[in-house]
PDB file of C-alpha atoms in Angstrom:
ATOM      1  CA  MET W   1      24.659 -10.694  18.005  1.00  0.00           C
ATOM      2  CA  THR W   2      23.016 -10.972  14.502  1.00  0.00           C
ATOM      3  CA  LYS W   3      19.793  -8.935  13.595  1.00  0.00           C
ATOM      4  CA  GLN W   4      17.944 -12.045  13.400  1.00  0.00           C
ATOM      5  CA  GLU W   5      18.927 -13.149  16.794  1.00  0.00           C
ATOM      6  CA  TRP W   6      17.990  -9.693  18.176  1.00  0.00           C
ATOM      7  CA  LYS W   7      14.551 -10.257  16.591  1.00  0.00           C
ATOM      8  CA  ASN W   8      14.039 -13.317  18.479  1.00  0.00           C
ATOM      9  CA  LYS W   9      14.967 -11.696  21.679  1.00  0.00           C
ATOM     10  CA  THR W  10      12.896  -8.581  22.524  1.00  0.00           C
ATOM     11  CA  VAL W  11      10.676  -5.805  20.957  1.00  0.00           C
ATOM     12  CA  VAL W  12      11.601  -2.359  21.498  1.00  0.00           C
ATOM     13  CA  THR W  13       8.733  -0.212  23.075  1.00  0.00           C
ATOM     14  CA  GLU W  14      10.843   3.020  23.558  1.00  0.00           C
ATOM     15  CA  PHE W  15      13.957   4.827  22.476  1.00  0.00           C
ATOM     16  CA  ILE W  16      16.667   6.770  24.186  1.00  0.00           C
ATOM     17  CA  LEU W  17      17.830   9.941  22.772  1.00  0.00           C
ATOM     18  CA  LEU W  18      21.285  10.473  23.690  1.00  0.00           C
ATOM     19  CA  GLY W  19      21.423  14.098  22.610  1.00  0.00           C
ATOM     20  CA  PHE W  20      24.711  15.995  22.900  1.00  0.00           C
ATOM     21  CA  GLY W  21      26.147  14.123  25.998  1.00  0.00           C
ATOM     22  CA  ASN W  22      25.695  13.412  29.624  1.00  0.00           C
ATOM     23  CA  GLY W  23      26.631  15.089  33.184  1.00  0.00           C
ATOM     24  CA  PRO W  24      24.666  17.323  35.283  1.00  0.00           C
ATOM     25  CA  GLU W  25      27.028  20.518  34.482  1.00  0.00           C
ATOM     26  CA  LEU W  26      26.530  19.803  30.742  1.00  0.00           C
ATOM     27  CA  ASP W  27      22.882  19.192  30.996  1.00  0.00           C
ATOM     28  CA  SER W  28      22.201  22.551  32.842  1.00  0.00           C
ATOM     29  CA  LEU W  29      24.298  24.435  30.488  1.00  0.00           C
ATOM     30  CA  LEU W  30      22.386  22.864  27.481  1.00  0.00           C
ATOM     31  CA  PHE W  31      19.192  23.573  29.069  1.00  0.00           C
ATOM     32  CA  LEU W  32      19.883  27.127  29.530  1.00  0.00           C
ATOM     33  CA  MET W  33      21.038  27.653  26.023  1.00  0.00           C
ATOM     34  CA  PHE W  34      18.226  25.916  24.478  1.00  0.00           C
ATOM     35  CA  LEU W  35      15.757  27.525  26.662  1.00  0.00           C
ATOM     36  CA  SER W  36      16.964  30.859  25.478  1.00  0.00           C
ATOM     37  CA  ILE W  37      16.955  29.924  21.873  1.00  0.00           C
ATOM     38  CA  TYR W  38      13.482  28.477  22.192  1.00  0.00           C
ATOM     39  CA  ILE W  39      12.068  31.713  23.780  1.00  0.00           C
ATOM     40  CA  VAL W  40      13.679  33.872  21.346  1.00  0.00           C
ATOM     41  CA  THR W  41      12.509  31.850  18.327  1.00  0.00           C
ATOM     42  CA  VAL W  42       8.970  31.826  19.488  1.00  0.00           C
ATOM     43  CA  THR W  43       8.854  35.329  20.526  1.00  0.00           C
ATOM     44  CA  GLY W  44      10.431  36.668  17.522  1.00  0.00           C
ATOM     45  CA  ASN W  45       8.272  34.709  15.088  1.00  0.00           C
ATOM     46  CA  THR W  46       5.164  35.294  16.959  1.00  0.00           C
ATOM     47  CA  LEU W  47       5.829  38.957  16.969  1.00  0.00           C
ATOM     48  CA  ILE W  48       6.229  38.947  13.108  1.00  0.00           C
ATOM     49  CA  VAL W  49       2.736  36.934  12.733  1.00  0.00           C
ATOM     50  CA  MET W  50       1.024  39.493  15.136  1.00  0.00           C
ATOM     51  CA  LEU W  51       2.408  42.369  13.150  1.00  0.00           C
ATOM     52  CA  MET W  52       1.377  40.927   9.848  1.00  0.00           C
ATOM     53  CA  VAL W  53      -2.301  40.637  11.053  1.00  0.00           C
ATOM     54  CA  ALA W  54      -2.570  43.771  12.916  1.00  0.00           C
ATOM     55  CA  ASN W  55      -0.919  46.262  10.397  1.00  0.00           C
ATOM     56  CA  ARG W  56      -2.595  46.783   7.101  1.00  0.00           C
ATOM     57  CA  ARG W  57       0.564  48.114   5.394  1.00  0.00           C
ATOM     58  CA  LEU W  58       1.994  44.592   5.921  1.00  0.00           C
ATOM     59  CA  ARG W  59      -0.694  42.813   3.928  1.00  0.00           C
ATOM     60  CA  THR W  60       1.347  42.373   0.773  1.00  0.00           C
ATOM     61  CA  PRO W  61       2.534  38.990  -0.963  1.00  0.00           C
ATOM     62  CA  MET W  62       6.074  39.245   0.515  1.00  0.00           C
ATOM     63  CA  TYR W  63       4.697  39.708   4.095  1.00  0.00           C
ATOM     64  CA  PHE W  64       2.184  37.020   3.581  1.00  0.00           C
ATOM     65  CA  PHE W  65       4.773  34.537   2.863  1.00  0.00           C
ATOM     66  CA  LEU W  66       6.853  35.913   5.818  1.00  0.00           C
ATOM     67  CA  GLY W  67       3.967  35.314   8.098  1.00  0.00           C
ATOM     68  CA  ASN W  68       3.591  31.714   6.946  1.00  0.00           C
ATOM     69  CA  LEU W  69       7.219  31.257   7.542  1.00  0.00           C
ATOM     70  CA  ALA W  70       7.101  32.441  10.916  1.00  0.00           C
ATOM     71  CA  CYS W  71       4.220  30.263  11.673  1.00  0.00           C
ATOM     72  CA  LEU W  72       6.318  27.262  10.437  1.00  0.00           C
ATOM     73  CA  GLU W  73       9.309  28.063  12.455  1.00  0.00           C
ATOM     74  CA  ILE W  74       7.208  27.952  15.680  1.00  0.00           C
ATOM     75  CA  CYS W  75       5.867  24.675  14.806  1.00  0.00           C
ATOM     76  CA  TYR W  76       9.269  23.566  13.672  1.00  0.00           C
ATOM     77  CA  SER W  77      10.972  24.587  16.958  1.00  0.00           C
ATOM     78  CA  SER W  78       8.130  23.419  19.119  1.00  0.00           C
ATOM     79  CA  ASN W  79       8.111  19.936  17.701  1.00  0.00           C
ATOM     80  CA  ILE W  80      11.914  19.354  18.845  1.00  0.00           C
ATOM     81  CA  LEU W  81      13.162  21.721  21.329  1.00  0.00           C
ATOM     82  CA  PRO W  82      10.509  21.310  24.217  1.00  0.00           C
ATOM     83  CA  ARG W  83      11.174  17.579  24.330  1.00  0.00           C
ATOM     84  CA  MET W  84      14.793  18.228  24.515  1.00  0.00           C
ATOM     85  CA  LEU W  85      14.355  20.690  27.402  1.00  0.00           C
ATOM     86  CA  LEU W  86      12.443  18.141  29.254  1.00  0.00           C
ATOM     87  CA  SER W  87      15.058  15.700  28.895  1.00  0.00           C
ATOM     88  CA  TYR W  88      17.695  17.808  30.215  1.00  0.00           C
ATOM     89  CA  LEU W  89      15.531  19.212  32.943  1.00  0.00           C
ATOM     90  CA  GLY W  90      14.387  15.697  34.426  1.00  0.00           C
ATOM     91  CA  GLY W  91      17.006  13.587  33.038  1.00  0.00           C
ATOM     92  CA  ASP W  92      14.405  11.291  31.344  1.00  0.00           C
ATOM     93  CA  ARG W  93      15.622  10.993  27.778  1.00  0.00           C
ATOM     94  CA  SER W  94      13.278   8.014  26.693  1.00  0.00           C
ATOM     95  CA  ILE W  95      10.574   8.504  24.069  1.00  0.00           C
ATOM     96  CA  SER W  96       8.012   5.922  23.119  1.00  0.00           C
ATOM     97  CA  VAL W  97       8.132   4.316  19.654  1.00  0.00           C
ATOM     98  CA  ASN W  98       4.836   5.956  18.481  1.00  0.00           C
ATOM     99  CA  GLY W  99       5.974   9.184  19.862  1.00  0.00           C
ATOM    100  CA  CYS W 100       9.150   9.074  18.044  1.00  0.00           C
ATOM    101  CA  PHE W 101       7.606   8.426  14.658  1.00  0.00           C
ATOM    102  CA  THR W 102       5.179  11.200  15.260  1.00  0.00           C
ATOM    103  CA  GLN W 103       7.937  13.760  15.950  1.00  0.00           C
ATOM    104  CA  TYR W 104       9.859  12.617  12.919  1.00  0.00           C
ATOM    105  CA  TYR W 105       6.714  12.784  10.958  1.00  0.00           C
ATOM    106  CA  PHE W 106       5.919  16.432  11.814  1.00  0.00           C
ATOM    107  CA  PHE W 107       9.710  17.335  11.407  1.00  0.00           C
ATOM    108  CA  GLY W 108       9.912  15.779   8.094  1.00  0.00           C
ATOM    109  CA  CYS W 109       6.814  17.443   7.033  1.00  0.00           C
ATOM    110  CA  LEU W 110       7.513  20.976   8.171  1.00  0.00           C
ATOM    111  CA  ALA W 111      11.424  20.623   6.884  1.00  0.00           C
ATOM    112  CA  ALA W 112       9.943  19.934   3.257  1.00  0.00           C
ATOM    113  CA  ALA W 113       7.328  22.711   3.568  1.00  0.00           C
ATOM    114  CA  GLU W 114      10.032  25.038   4.467  1.00  0.00           C
ATOM    115  CA  CYS W 115      12.054  24.053   1.485  1.00  0.00           C
ATOM    116  CA  CYS W 116       9.104  24.859  -0.741  1.00  0.00           C
ATOM    117  CA  LEU W 117       8.115  28.129   1.130  1.00  0.00           C
ATOM    118  CA  LEU W 118      11.788  29.541   0.827  1.00  0.00           C
ATOM    119  CA  ALA W 119      11.630  28.825  -2.971  1.00  0.00           C
ATOM    120  CA  VAL W 120       8.152  30.518  -3.104  1.00  0.00           C
ATOM    121  CA  MET W 121       9.627  33.527  -1.295  1.00  0.00           C
ATOM    122  CA  SER W 122      12.614  33.822  -3.656  1.00  0.00           C
ATOM    123  CA  TYR W 123      10.393  33.637  -6.628  1.00  0.00           C
ATOM    124  CA  ASP W 124       8.234  36.396  -5.018  1.00  0.00           C
ATOM    125  CA  ARG W 125      11.394  38.586  -4.614  1.00  0.00           C
ATOM    126  CA  TYR W 126      12.513  37.870  -8.285  1.00  0.00           C
ATOM    127  CA  LEU W 127       9.277  38.996  -9.620  1.00  0.00           C
ATOM    128  CA  ALA W 128       9.358  42.152  -7.517  1.00  0.00           C
ATOM    129  CA  VAL W 129      13.083  43.066  -8.260  1.00  0.00           C
ATOM    130  CA  CYS W 130      13.372  41.715 -11.943  1.00  0.00           C
ATOM    131  CA  GLU W 131       9.947  42.151 -13.397  1.00  0.00           C
ATOM    132  CA  PRO W 132       8.303  44.795 -11.232  1.00  0.00           C
ATOM    133  CA  LEU W 133       5.731  45.984 -13.882  1.00  0.00           C
ATOM    134  CA  HIS W 134       4.255  42.325 -13.964  1.00  0.00           C
ATOM    135  CA  TYR W 135       4.556  41.786 -10.301  1.00  0.00           C
ATOM    136  CA  PRO W 136       1.045  43.160  -9.392  1.00  0.00           C
ATOM    137  CA  SER W 137      -0.678  40.986 -12.066  1.00  0.00           C
ATOM    138  CA  ARG W 138       1.186  37.840 -11.376  1.00  0.00           C
ATOM    139  CA  MET W 139       1.528  37.726  -7.597  1.00  0.00           C
ATOM    140  CA  ASN W 140      -2.233  38.270  -6.945  1.00  0.00           C
ATOM    141  CA  ARG W 141      -4.081  37.045  -3.773  1.00  0.00           C
ATOM    142  CA  THR W 142      -5.230  33.764  -5.379  1.00  0.00           C
ATOM    143  CA  LEU W 143      -1.783  32.784  -6.473  1.00  0.00           C
ATOM    144  CA  CYS W 144      -0.435  33.690  -3.202  1.00  0.00           C
ATOM    145  CA  LEU W 145      -2.778  31.509  -1.326  1.00  0.00           C
ATOM    146  CA  GLN W 146      -2.373  28.692  -3.676  1.00  0.00           C
ATOM    147  CA  LEU W 147       1.480  28.651  -3.240  1.00  0.00           C
ATOM    148  CA  ALA W 148       1.289  28.951   0.439  1.00  0.00           C
ATOM    149  CA  VAL W 149      -1.324  26.010   0.606  1.00  0.00           C
ATOM    150  CA  ALA W 150       0.979  23.954  -1.941  1.00  0.00           C
ATOM    151  CA  SER W 151       3.971  24.591   0.258  1.00  0.00           C
ATOM    152  CA  TRP W 152       2.286  23.150   3.318  1.00  0.00           C
ATOM    153  CA  MET W 153       0.643  20.386   1.743  1.00  0.00           C
ATOM    154  CA  SER W 154       3.616  19.214  -0.320  1.00  0.00           C
ATOM    155  CA  GLY W 155       5.606  18.699   3.145  1.00  0.00           C
ATOM    156  CA  PHE W 156       2.633  16.730   4.729  1.00  0.00           C
ATOM    157  CA  LEU W 157       2.188  14.482   1.746  1.00  0.00           C
ATOM    158  CA  SER W 158       5.862  13.812   0.951  1.00  0.00           C
ATOM    159  CA  ASN W 159       6.856  12.663   4.515  1.00  0.00           C
ATOM    160  CA  SER W 160       3.866  10.396   4.958  1.00  0.00           C
ATOM    161  CA  ILE W 161       5.680   7.943   2.586  1.00  0.00           C
ATOM    162  CA  LEU W 162       8.878   7.868   4.644  1.00  0.00           C
ATOM    163  CA  THR W 163       7.124   7.491   8.011  1.00  0.00           C
ATOM    164  CA  PHE W 164       4.975   4.668   6.832  1.00  0.00           C
ATOM    165  CA  LEU W 165       8.165   2.881   5.763  1.00  0.00           C
ATOM    166  CA  ILE W 166      10.129   3.619   8.878  1.00  0.00           C
ATOM    167  CA  SER W 167       7.216   2.693  11.127  1.00  0.00           C
ATOM    168  CA  ASN W 168       6.887  -0.689   9.409  1.00  0.00           C
ATOM    169  CA  LEU W 169      10.417  -1.633  10.342  1.00  0.00           C
ATOM    170  CA  ASP W 170      11.430  -4.072  12.980  1.00  0.00           C
ATOM    171  CA  PHE W 171      12.963  -2.773  16.266  1.00  0.00           C
ATOM    172  CA  CYS W 172      14.432  -5.418  18.433  1.00  0.00           C
ATOM    173  CA  GLY W 173      17.408  -3.601  20.151  1.00  0.00           C
ATOM    174  CA  PRO W 174      19.519  -1.839  20.970  1.00  0.00           C
ATOM    175  CA  ASN W 175      17.267   1.221  21.416  1.00  0.00           C
ATOM    176  CA  GLU W 176      19.636   4.203  21.962  1.00  0.00           C
ATOM    177  CA  ILE W 177      19.344   6.898  19.173  1.00  0.00           C
ATOM    178  CA  GLU W 178      22.472   8.900  18.713  1.00  0.00           C
ATOM    179  CA  HIS W 179      20.750  12.095  18.134  1.00  0.00           C
ATOM    180  CA  PHE W 180      18.793  14.906  20.002  1.00  0.00           C
ATOM    181  CA  PHE W 181      15.627  14.068  18.094  1.00  0.00           C
ATOM    182  CA  CYS W 182      14.031  11.236  16.203  1.00  0.00           C
ATOM    183  CA  ASP W 183      15.439  11.578  12.770  1.00  0.00           C
ATOM    184  CA  SER W 184      15.443   9.062   9.832  1.00  0.00           C
ATOM    185  CA  PHE W 185      18.947   7.473   9.618  1.00  0.00           C
ATOM    186  CA  PRO W 186      19.479   7.096  13.335  1.00  0.00           C
ATOM    187  CA  VAL W 187      16.403   5.371  13.802  1.00  0.00           C
ATOM    188  CA  ILE W 188      16.701   3.263  10.691  1.00  0.00           C
ATOM    189  CA  LYS W 189      20.254   2.310  12.068  1.00  0.00           C
ATOM    190  CA  LEU W 190      18.542   0.533  14.895  1.00  0.00           C
ATOM    191  CA  SER W 191      16.176  -1.694  12.975  1.00  0.00           C
ATOM    192  CA  CYS W 192      16.906  -5.350  12.830  1.00  0.00           C
ATOM    193  CA  SER W 193      14.836  -5.548   9.394  1.00  0.00           C
ATOM    194  CA  ASP W 194      16.676  -4.929   5.894  1.00  0.00           C
ATOM    195  CA  THR W 195      16.750  -1.147   5.599  1.00  0.00           C
ATOM    196  CA  ARG W 196      18.250  -0.869   2.264  1.00  0.00           C
ATOM    197  CA  VAL W 197      14.978   0.219   0.417  1.00  0.00           C
ATOM    198  CA  THR W 198      14.020   2.585   3.277  1.00  0.00           C
ATOM    199  CA  GLY W 199      17.341   4.198   3.414  1.00  0.00           C
ATOM    200  CA  LEU W 200      17.342   4.593  -0.488  1.00  0.00           C
ATOM    201  CA  VAL W 201      13.822   6.072  -0.489  1.00  0.00           C
ATOM    202  CA  THR W 202      14.677   8.335   2.364  1.00  0.00           C
ATOM    203  CA  SER W 203      17.595   9.733   0.221  1.00  0.00           C
ATOM    204  CA  VAL W 204      15.537   9.971  -2.922  1.00  0.00           C
ATOM    205  CA  VAL W 205      12.499  11.737  -1.158  1.00  0.00           C
ATOM    206  CA  ALA W 206      14.755  14.112   0.530  1.00  0.00           C
ATOM    207  CA  GLY W 207      16.547  14.896  -2.863  1.00  0.00           C
ATOM    208  CA  VAL W 208      13.080  15.543  -4.643  1.00  0.00           C
ATOM    209  CA  CYS W 209      11.877  17.647  -1.727  1.00  0.00           C
ATOM    210  CA  SER W 210      15.161  19.725  -1.306  1.00  0.00           C
ATOM    211  CA  LEU W 211      17.013  20.028  -4.553  1.00  0.00           C
ATOM    212  CA  PRO W 212      14.436  21.547  -6.989  1.00  0.00           C
ATOM    213  CA  PRO W 213      13.641  24.258  -4.403  1.00  0.00           C
ATOM    214  CA  PHE W 214      17.268  24.772  -3.728  1.00  0.00           C
ATOM    215  CA  LEU W 215      17.875  25.243  -7.541  1.00  0.00           C
ATOM    216  CA  LEU W 216      14.883  27.597  -7.856  1.00  0.00           C
ATOM    217  CA  THR W 217      15.967  29.638  -4.746  1.00  0.00           C
ATOM    218  CA  PHE W 218      19.506  29.926  -5.723  1.00  0.00           C
ATOM    219  CA  SER W 219      18.728  30.911  -9.288  1.00  0.00           C
ATOM    220  CA  SER W 220      16.300  33.509  -8.262  1.00  0.00           C
ATOM    221  CA  TYR W 221      18.672  35.332  -5.909  1.00  0.00           C
ATOM    222  CA  LEU W 222      21.342  34.982  -8.538  1.00  0.00           C
ATOM    223  CA  TYR W 223      19.053  36.926 -11.019  1.00  0.00           C
ATOM    224  CA  ILE W 224      18.086  39.351  -8.193  1.00  0.00           C
ATOM    225  CA  ILE W 225      21.830  40.084  -7.415  1.00  0.00           C
ATOM    226  CA  ILE W 226      22.484  40.507 -11.187  1.00  0.00           C
ATOM    227  CA  THR W 227      19.731  42.906 -11.193  1.00  0.00           C
ATOM    228  CA  VAL W 228      20.824  44.905  -8.247  1.00  0.00           C
ATOM    229  CA  MET W 229      24.280  45.188  -9.752  1.00  0.00           C
ATOM    230  CA  ARG W 230      22.715  47.246 -12.672  1.00  0.00           C
ATOM    231  CA  ILE W 231      21.329  49.899 -10.445  1.00  0.00           C
ATOM    232  CA  PRO W 232      23.051  53.109 -10.934  1.00  0.00           C
ATOM    233  CA  SER W 233      23.172  54.438  -7.530  1.00  0.00           C
ATOM    234  CA  ALA W 234      25.873  52.847  -5.336  1.00  0.00           C
ATOM    235  CA  THR W 235      23.631  53.470  -2.138  1.00  0.00           C
ATOM    236  CA  GLY W 236      20.758  51.384  -3.641  1.00  0.00           C
ATOM    237  CA  ARG W 237      23.126  48.625  -4.881  1.00  0.00           C
ATOM    238  CA  LYS W 238      24.564  48.421  -1.381  1.00  0.00           C
ATOM    239  CA  LYS W 239      21.185  48.086   0.468  1.00  0.00           C
ATOM    240  CA  ALA W 240      19.669  45.847  -1.941  1.00  0.00           C
ATOM    241  CA  PHE W 241      22.863  43.631  -2.083  1.00  0.00           C
ATOM    242  CA  SER W 242      22.920  43.524   1.789  1.00  0.00           C
ATOM    243  CA  THR W 243      19.481  42.241   2.212  1.00  0.00           C
ATOM    244  CA  CYS W 244      19.874  39.858  -0.711  1.00  0.00           C
ATOM    245  CA  SER W 245      23.167  38.386   0.460  1.00  0.00           C
ATOM    246  CA  SER W 246      21.832  37.882   4.134  1.00  0.00           C
ATOM    247  CA  HIS W 247      18.884  35.913   2.585  1.00  0.00           C
ATOM    248  CA  LEU W 248      21.008  33.880   0.454  1.00  0.00           C
ATOM    249  CA  ILE W 249      23.459  33.070   3.265  1.00  0.00           C
ATOM    250  CA  VAL W 250      20.589  31.661   5.427  1.00  0.00           C
ATOM    251  CA  VAL W 251      19.304  29.638   2.427  1.00  0.00           C
ATOM    252  CA  ILE W 252      22.746  28.307   1.768  1.00  0.00           C
ATOM    253  CA  LEU W 253      23.312  27.020   5.303  1.00  0.00           C
ATOM    254  CA  PHE W 254      19.699  25.661   5.573  1.00  0.00           C
ATOM    255  CA  TYR W 255      20.217  23.547   2.334  1.00  0.00           C
ATOM    256  CA  TRP W 256      23.807  22.932   2.816  1.00  0.00           C
ATOM    257  CA  SER W 257      22.934  21.180   6.029  1.00  0.00           C
ATOM    258  CA  ILE W 258      19.966  19.190   4.941  1.00  0.00           C
ATOM    259  CA  LEU W 259      21.671  18.101   1.610  1.00  0.00           C
ATOM    260  CA  THR W 260      24.700  16.904   3.609  1.00  0.00           C
ATOM    261  CA  VAL W 261      22.586  14.951   6.089  1.00  0.00           C
ATOM    262  CA  TYR W 262      20.076  13.350   3.762  1.00  0.00           C
ATOM    263  CA  VAL W 263      21.073  13.361   0.305  1.00  0.00           C
ATOM    264  CA  LEU W 264      24.849  12.557   0.165  1.00  0.00           C
ATOM    265  CA  PRO W 265      26.114   8.930   0.519  1.00  0.00           C
ATOM    266  CA  HIS W 266      25.228   7.917   4.104  1.00  0.00           C
ATOM    267  CA  ARG W 267      27.483   5.895   6.343  1.00  0.00           C
ATOM    268  CA  ASP W 268      27.153   4.822  10.012  1.00  0.00           C
ATOM    269  CA  SER W 269      30.301   6.919  10.873  1.00  0.00           C
ATOM    270  CA  GLN W 270      28.524   9.969   9.649  1.00  0.00           C
ATOM    271  CA  ILE W 271      25.768   9.883  12.592  1.00  0.00           C
ATOM    272  CA  CYS W 272      27.707  12.121  14.885  1.00  0.00           C
ATOM    273  CA  PRO W 273      28.810  14.833  12.320  1.00  0.00           C
ATOM    274  CA  ASN W 274      25.204  14.765  10.989  1.00  0.00           C
ATOM    275  CA  LYS W 275      23.922  15.443  14.492  1.00  0.00           C
ATOM    276  CA  VAL W 276      25.956  18.640  14.432  1.00  0.00           C
ATOM    277  CA  PHE W 277      24.858  19.505  11.070  1.00  0.00           C
ATOM    278  CA  SER W 278      21.209  19.003  11.932  1.00  0.00           C
ATOM    279  CA  VAL W 279      21.527  21.978  14.659  1.00  0.00           C
ATOM    280  CA  PHE W 280      21.578  24.461  11.513  1.00  0.00           C
ATOM    281  CA  TYR W 281      18.294  23.526  10.139  1.00  0.00           C
ATOM    282  CA  THR W 282      16.346  22.433  13.194  1.00  0.00           C
ATOM    283  CA  ILE W 283      17.537  25.249  15.724  1.00  0.00           C
ATOM    284  CA  LEU W 284      19.483  28.066  14.184  1.00  0.00           C
ATOM    285  CA  THR W 285      17.419  28.581  11.151  1.00  0.00           C
ATOM    286  CA  PRO W 286      14.212  29.094  12.991  1.00  0.00           C
ATOM    287  CA  LEU W 287      16.071  31.552  15.308  1.00  0.00           C
ATOM    288  CA  VAL W 288      17.779  33.758  12.669  1.00  0.00           C
ATOM    289  CA  ASN W 289      14.920  33.675  10.026  1.00  0.00           C
ATOM    290  CA  PRO W 290      12.969  36.354  12.011  1.00  0.00           C
ATOM    291  CA  LEU W 291      16.080  38.619  12.220  1.00  0.00           C
ATOM    292  CA  ILE W 292      17.249  38.250   8.689  1.00  0.00           C
ATOM    293  CA  TYR W 293      13.941  38.132   6.844  1.00  0.00           C
ATOM    294  CA  SER W 294      11.639  40.571   8.827  1.00  0.00           C
ATOM    295  CA  LEU W 295      13.161  42.446  11.916  1.00  0.00           C
ATOM    296  CA  ARG W 296      15.936  44.074   9.627  1.00  0.00           C
ATOM    297  CA  ASN W 297      13.221  45.208   7.295  1.00  0.00           C
ATOM    298  CA  LYS W 298      12.570  48.970   7.434  1.00  0.00           C
ATOM    299  CA  GLU W 299       8.622  48.617   7.069  1.00  0.00           C
ATOM    300  CA  VAL W 300       8.591  46.000   9.833  1.00  0.00           C
ATOM    301  CA  LYS W 301      10.452  48.229  12.231  1.00  0.00           C
ATOM    302  CA  GLU W 302       8.150  51.076  11.513  1.00  0.00           C
ATOM    303  CA  ALA W 303       5.201  48.811  12.079  1.00  0.00           C
ATOM    304  CA  LEU W 304       6.844  47.392  15.354  1.00  0.00           C
ATOM    305  CA  ARG W 305       7.406  50.915  16.629  1.00  0.00           C
ATOM    306  CA  ARG W 306       3.896  52.096  15.721  1.00  0.00           C
ATOM    307  CA  GLU W 307       2.218  49.276  17.393  1.00  0.00           C
ATOM    308  CA  THR W 308       4.524  49.359  20.368  1.00  0.00           C
ATOM    309  CA  SER W 309       3.318  53.110  20.759  1.00  0.00           C
ATOM    310  CA  ARG W 310      -0.228  52.176  20.551  1.00  0.00           C
ATOM    311  CA  PHE W 311       0.079  49.423  23.087  1.00  0.00           C
ATOM    312  CA  LEU W 312       1.953  51.777  25.558  1.00  0.00           C
ATOM    313  CA  ALA W 313      -0.770  54.700  24.952  1.00  0.00           C
ATOM    314  CA  PHE W 314      -3.515  52.045  25.645  1.00  0.00           C
ATOM    315  CA  ARG W 315      -1.831  51.017  28.784  1.00  0.00           C
ATOM    316  CA  VAL W 316      -1.369  54.611  29.955  1.00  0.00           C
ATOM    317  CA  LEU W 317      -5.129  55.331  29.219  1.00  0.00           C
ATOM    318  CA  LEU W 318      -6.348  52.228  31.023  1.00  0.00           C
ATOM    319  CA  SER W 319      -4.097  53.118  34.093  1.00  0.00           C
ATOM    320  CA  VAL W 320      -5.613  56.769  34.044  1.00  0.00           C
ATOM    321  CA  LYS W 321      -9.326  55.336  33.857  1.00  0.00           C
ATOM    322  CA  LYS W 322      -8.588  53.028  36.953  1.00  0.00           C
ATOM    323  CA  LYS W 323      -7.373  55.987  39.025  1.00  0.00           C
TER     324      LYS W 323
END
């Protein structure tokens, strides 16, 4: 049946998210796995935000950006995983058309904001490592706030265009989305309108939002690694290189998956592989970022130990007073 014939037949009011498969046993396994990931992600990132707010020693530009990244990862995961968990728990995989567009809007906004924020964080580390004498004057409070606001706003502005274009497409059936959330290309594939312009604009906007931040991030870490290699102390080189390489690995995985899905030439046969690639930047990156960027950091560990001791002491004091 042609798209025009579909258009004359029916109008889609809801979509069905097919996810990763069907079957009670598989659904139970996926539910437990994604629930564990969501709990660890939210707990880890919330802990980072609380530490940044509670501990004065962590009120520096680096930790300010880390706190913003943690907030972003909480929103990122909460936009996708709770809906997935409900579908695996209750078996209802339907989502309204408006709900689908809303999920895609916030997903795209947060993904673009994360690209910008990772670039800002890499630039912050570049100044700290490669130009330490100029760091305090350049990375002042005003600039930090401006960079953080610009990162968040760039994401929300850029994806407004794509959401508007996709929401104005006609959807006449079928309504099964070969994905675990409402993403652009799987949704566009279901439209009975001419989607060439929308698909092209999606790739262009994704490229503009991801390629420049990736190049800035990659070049910043490249300069950092070169500077680190010039450190006379072998121990200092090893420690600094370990931190930078961990950050760089996470960044490469994040951008590699995004560029593969949105910027490279798109074909219908790529939908299923793209679903696998999407796991990296929607689920795994928010999970590992707290570990890679913060919880391995010595200052964060000390702050966590100190706040834990204070909390335990407060609980002991409270219990003594009750007695």
